Amino acid sequence: MRRLLMAVTVFVAACSAQDAAPVANDGYVRLAAVPGRPAAGYFALRGGAKDTTLVRVEAPGVSRVEMHGSRMTANGMVTMESLATVPVPARTDVAFTPGGRHVMLFDVSPTVTPGSRLPLTLRFADGAATQVEATVIAAGDVAPE
């Protein structure tokens, strides 16, 4: 009985620790239609046990990754602005989607091709990090579900 209680306690503690950090999933990267132009990255982010702030996204074989947000201007035009940080409230979904927040990946290695996977590492102000394996698609491909 004592072993069972100890095992349950360890399991609950492990689940709580996993729930503490933000989690990212459903990642994909759309390559640019024109070689040399930046690719765009998207993912779903779920806040952990406490509020935090996304401060950086990294990807191997990519010289620079910038967080951006798209918005509609007063005259009906869509504009894109660089985001230094993105708040991630506790247990809240923060979407990086076409037409909204997204990441721009500059100077993507030619080894990154449609059908491959590209790990995106998300770094937070509190020192936490999480990773999402992004499916790479061509410019005209339908986004993965």
PDB file of C-alpha atoms in Angstrom:
ATOM      1  CA  MET A   1       0.000   0.000   0.000  1.00  0.00           C
ATOM      2  CA  ARG A   2       2.808   2.350   0.884  1.00  0.00           C
ATOM      3  CA  ARG A   3       4.481   1.751  -2.516  1.00  0.00           C
ATOM      4  CA  LEU A   4       1.216   2.438  -4.320  1.00  0.00           C
ATOM      5  CA  LEU A   5       0.752   5.721  -2.444  1.00  0.00           C
ATOM      6  CA  MET A   6       4.327   6.720  -3.239  1.00  0.00           C
ATOM      7  CA  ALA A   7       3.863   5.884  -6.950  1.00  0.00           C
ATOM      8  CA  VAL A   8       0.663   7.931  -7.130  1.00  0.00           C
ATOM      9  CA  THR A   9       2.378  10.877  -5.429  1.00  0.00           C
ATOM     10  CA  VAL A  10       5.295  10.766  -7.896  1.00  0.00           C
ATOM     11  CA  PHE A  11       2.866  10.517 -10.844  1.00  0.00           C
ATOM     12  CA  VAL A  12       0.816  13.506  -9.653  1.00  0.00           C
ATOM     13  CA  ALA A  13       3.967  15.561  -9.073  1.00  0.00           C
ATOM     14  CA  ALA A  14       5.241  14.718 -12.565  1.00  0.00           C
ATOM     15  CA  CYS A  15       1.926  15.711 -14.132  1.00  0.00           C
ATOM     16  CA  SER A  16       1.932  18.997 -12.216  1.00  0.00           C
ATOM     17  CA  ALA A  17       5.488  19.767 -13.303  1.00  0.00           C
ATOM     18  CA  GLN A  18       4.602  19.106 -16.935  1.00  0.00           C
ATOM     19  CA  ASP A  19       1.561  21.380 -16.645  1.00  0.00           C
ATOM     20  CA  ALA A  20       3.716  24.201 -15.239  1.00  0.00           C
ATOM     21  CA  ALA A  21       5.400  25.158 -18.535  1.00  0.00           C
ATOM     22  CA  PRO A  22       3.724  26.410 -21.724  1.00  0.00           C
ATOM     23  CA  VAL A  23       3.164  23.803 -24.442  1.00  0.00           C
ATOM     24  CA  ALA A  24       3.297  24.310 -28.209  1.00  0.00           C
ATOM     25  CA  ASN A  25       1.832  22.029 -30.871  1.00  0.00           C
ATOM     26  CA  ASP A  26       0.412  21.945 -34.420  1.00  0.00           C
ATOM     27  CA  GLY A  27       3.486  23.695 -35.816  1.00  0.00           C
ATOM     28  CA  TYR A  28       4.172  24.225 -39.483  1.00  0.00           C
ATOM     29  CA  VAL A  29       6.443  26.363 -41.617  1.00  0.00           C
ATOM     30  CA  ARG A  30       5.381  27.648 -45.038  1.00  0.00           C
ATOM     31  CA  LEU A  31       8.372  28.194 -47.301  1.00  0.00           C
ATOM     32  CA  ALA A  32       8.493  31.351 -49.409  1.00  0.00           C
ATOM     33  CA  ALA A  33       7.314  31.252 -53.021  1.00  0.00           C
ATOM     34  CA  VAL A  34      10.390  33.272 -54.026  1.00  0.00           C
ATOM     35  CA  PRO A  35      13.777  31.838 -53.048  1.00  0.00           C
ATOM     36  CA  GLY A  36      15.630  34.045 -50.591  1.00  0.00           C
ATOM     37  CA  ARG A  37      12.461  35.499 -49.068  1.00  0.00           C
ATOM     38  CA  PRO A  38      11.521  34.609 -45.461  1.00  0.00           C
ATOM     39  CA  ALA A  39       9.380  31.621 -44.570  1.00  0.00           C
ATOM     40  CA  ALA A  40       6.475  31.912 -42.130  1.00  0.00           C
ATOM     41  CA  GLY A  41       5.928  29.768 -39.041  1.00  0.00           C
ATOM     42  CA  TYR A  42       2.714  28.991 -37.188  1.00  0.00           C
ATOM     43  CA  PHE A  43       1.818  27.019 -34.051  1.00  0.00           C
ATOM     44  CA  ALA A  44      -0.644  26.762 -31.188  1.00  0.00           C
ATOM     45  CA  LEU A  45       0.670  27.776 -27.779  1.00  0.00           C
ATOM     46  CA  ARG A  46      -0.998  26.949 -24.464  1.00  0.00           C
ATOM     47  CA  GLY A  47       0.040  28.843 -21.336  1.00  0.00           C
ATOM     48  CA  GLY A  48       1.290  26.884 -18.349  1.00  0.00           C
ATOM     49  CA  ALA A  49       0.493  27.256 -14.675  1.00  0.00           C
ATOM     50  CA  LYS A  50       1.550  30.930 -14.492  1.00  0.00           C
ATOM     51  CA  ASP A  51       1.635  33.948 -16.754  1.00  0.00           C
ATOM     52  CA  THR A  52       4.796  34.315 -18.808  1.00  0.00           C
ATOM     53  CA  THR A  53       6.061  36.088 -21.914  1.00  0.00           C
ATOM     54  CA  LEU A  54       7.406  34.602 -25.138  1.00  0.00           C
ATOM     55  CA  VAL A  55      10.641  36.466 -25.857  1.00  0.00           C
ATOM     56  CA  ARG A  56      12.292  34.517 -28.671  1.00  0.00           C
ATOM     57  CA  VAL A  57      11.823  31.714 -31.190  1.00  0.00           C
ATOM     58  CA  GLU A  58      14.803  29.821 -32.616  1.00  0.00           C
ATOM     59  CA  ALA A  59      15.214  27.278 -35.409  1.00  0.00           C
ATOM     60  CA  PRO A  60      18.319  25.395 -36.573  1.00  0.00           C
ATOM     61  CA  GLY A  61      19.550  26.405 -40.023  1.00  0.00           C
ATOM     62  CA  VAL A  62      17.762  29.760 -39.809  1.00  0.00           C
ATOM     63  CA  SER A  63      19.819  32.921 -39.310  1.00  0.00           C
ATOM     64  CA  ARG A  64      17.047  34.993 -37.702  1.00  0.00           C
ATOM     65  CA  VAL A  65      13.503  34.457 -36.448  1.00  0.00           C
ATOM     66  CA  GLU A  66      11.203  37.406 -35.755  1.00  0.00           C
ATOM     67  CA  MET A  67       7.779  37.410 -34.131  1.00  0.00           C
ATOM     68  CA  HIS A  68       5.235  39.460 -36.076  1.00  0.00           C
ATOM     69  CA  GLY A  69       1.607  40.431 -35.820  1.00  0.00           C
ATOM     70  CA  SER A  70      -0.744  41.325 -38.678  1.00  0.00           C
ATOM     71  CA  ARG A  71      -3.489  43.866 -38.153  1.00  0.00           C
ATOM     72  CA  MET A  72      -6.027  45.845 -40.122  1.00  0.00           C
ATOM     73  CA  THR A  73      -5.363  49.584 -40.382  1.00  0.00           C
ATOM     74  CA  ALA A  74      -8.047  52.286 -40.239  1.00  0.00           C
ATOM     75  CA  ASN A  75      -8.100  52.499 -44.052  1.00  0.00           C
ATOM     76  CA  GLY A  76      -8.692  48.759 -44.461  1.00  0.00           C
ATOM     77  CA  MET A  77      -5.143  47.742 -45.317  1.00  0.00           C
ATOM     78  CA  VAL A  78      -3.385  44.844 -43.607  1.00  0.00           C
ATOM     79  CA  THR A  79      -0.032  45.695 -42.091  1.00  0.00           C
ATOM     80  CA  MET A  80       2.564  43.624 -40.285  1.00  0.00           C
ATOM     81  CA  GLU A  81       4.528  44.775 -37.252  1.00  0.00           C
ATOM     82  CA  SER A  82       7.416  43.237 -35.376  1.00  0.00           C
ATOM     83  CA  LEU A  83       6.624  41.994 -31.866  1.00  0.00           C
ATOM     84  CA  ALA A  84       9.445  42.109 -29.311  1.00  0.00           C
ATOM     85  CA  THR A  85       7.458  39.886 -26.913  1.00  0.00           C
ATOM     86  CA  VAL A  86       4.140  38.048 -26.759  1.00  0.00           C
ATOM     87  CA  PRO A  87       2.275  37.699 -23.437  1.00  0.00           C
ATOM     88  CA  VAL A  88       1.246  34.122 -22.637  1.00  0.00           C
ATOM     89  CA  PRO A  89      -1.372  34.149 -19.872  1.00  0.00           C
ATOM     90  CA  ALA A  90      -1.683  31.061 -17.664  1.00  0.00           C
ATOM     91  CA  ARG A  91      -3.753  28.246 -19.183  1.00  0.00           C
ATOM     92  CA  THR A  92      -4.713  30.407 -22.164  1.00  0.00           C
ATOM     93  CA  ASP A  93      -4.395  29.603 -25.873  1.00  0.00           C
ATOM     94  CA  VAL A  94      -2.175  31.945 -27.885  1.00  0.00           C
ATOM     95  CA  ALA A  95      -2.435  31.258 -31.619  1.00  0.00           C
ATOM     96  CA  PHE A  96       0.231  31.942 -34.222  1.00  0.00           C
ATOM     97  CA  THR A  97      -1.822  31.769 -37.431  1.00  0.00           C
ATOM     98  CA  PRO A  98      -1.912  33.195 -40.958  1.00  0.00           C
ATOM     99  CA  GLY A  99      -3.320  36.710 -40.776  1.00  0.00           C
ATOM    100  CA  GLY A 100      -2.441  37.051 -37.084  1.00  0.00           C
ATOM    101  CA  ARG A 101       0.640  36.476 -34.948  1.00  0.00           C
ATOM    102  CA  HIS A 102       3.306  34.440 -36.732  1.00  0.00           C
ATOM    103  CA  VAL A 103       7.061  34.051 -36.934  1.00  0.00           C
ATOM    104  CA  MET A 104       9.178  35.028 -39.921  1.00  0.00           C
ATOM    105  CA  LEU A 105      12.201  32.804 -40.582  1.00  0.00           C
ATOM    106  CA  PHE A 106      15.025  34.510 -42.480  1.00  0.00           C
ATOM    107  CA  ASP A 107      17.775  32.825 -44.515  1.00  0.00           C
ATOM    108  CA  VAL A 108      16.296  29.335 -44.183  1.00  0.00           C
ATOM    109  CA  SER A 109      18.814  26.617 -45.040  1.00  0.00           C
ATOM    110  CA  PRO A 110      18.259  24.996 -48.455  1.00  0.00           C
ATOM    111  CA  THR A 111      18.169  21.644 -46.638  1.00  0.00           C
ATOM    112  CA  VAL A 112      14.778  22.664 -45.200  1.00  0.00           C
ATOM    113  CA  THR A 113      12.401  21.305 -47.837  1.00  0.00           C
ATOM    114  CA  PRO A 114       8.692  20.483 -48.076  1.00  0.00           C
ATOM    115  CA  GLY A 115       7.908  17.313 -46.143  1.00  0.00           C
ATOM    116  CA  SER A 116      10.754  17.766 -43.678  1.00  0.00           C
ATOM    117  CA  ARG A 117      10.399  18.824 -40.045  1.00  0.00           C
ATOM    118  CA  LEU A 118      11.918  21.903 -38.456  1.00  0.00           C
ATOM    119  CA  PRO A 119      12.088  22.175 -34.655  1.00  0.00           C
ATOM    120  CA  LEU A 120      11.065  25.574 -33.321  1.00  0.00           C
ATOM    121  CA  THR A 121      12.309  26.367 -29.819  1.00  0.00           C
ATOM    122  CA  LEU A 122      10.204  28.898 -27.932  1.00  0.00           C
ATOM    123  CA  ARG A 123      11.982  30.760 -25.122  1.00  0.00           C
ATOM    124  CA  PHE A 124      10.173  32.562 -22.323  1.00  0.00           C
ATOM    125  CA  ALA A 125      11.075  35.453 -20.015  1.00  0.00           C
ATOM    126  CA  ASP A 126      11.070  33.174 -16.962  1.00  0.00           C
ATOM    127  CA  GLY A 127      13.773  30.946 -18.496  1.00  0.00           C
ATOM    128  CA  ALA A 128      11.401  28.169 -19.573  1.00  0.00           C
ATOM    129  CA  ALA A 129      11.557  26.775 -23.100  1.00  0.00           C
ATOM    130  CA  THR A 130       9.418  24.454 -25.137  1.00  0.00           C
ATOM    131  CA  GLN A 131       9.791  22.965 -28.588  1.00  0.00           C
ATOM    132  CA  VAL A 132       7.388  22.188 -31.411  1.00  0.00           C
ATOM    133  CA  GLU A 133       8.270  20.062 -34.447  1.00  0.00           C
ATOM    134  CA  ALA A 134       6.997  22.094 -37.384  1.00  0.00           C
ATOM    135  CA  THR A 135       6.025  20.357 -40.620  1.00  0.00           C
ATOM    136  CA  VAL A 136       7.546  22.164 -43.599  1.00  0.00           C
ATOM    137  CA  ILE A 137       5.236  22.889 -46.539  1.00  0.00           C
ATOM    138  CA  ALA A 138       5.694  24.633 -49.887  1.00  0.00           C
ATOM    139  CA  ALA A 139       4.264  28.094 -50.550  1.00  0.00           C
ATOM    140  CA  GLY A 140       1.139  26.815 -52.322  1.00  0.00           C
ATOM    141  CA  ASP A 141       0.453  23.752 -50.161  1.00  0.00           C
ATOM    142  CA  VAL A 142      -2.615  23.404 -47.968  1.00  0.00           C
ATOM    143  CA  ALA A 143      -1.781  23.887 -44.284  1.00  0.00           C
ATOM    144  CA  PRO A 144      -1.666  20.670 -42.235  1.00  0.00           C
ATOM    145  CA  GLU A 145      -4.567  20.006 -39.905  1.00  0.00           C
TER     146      GLU A 145
END
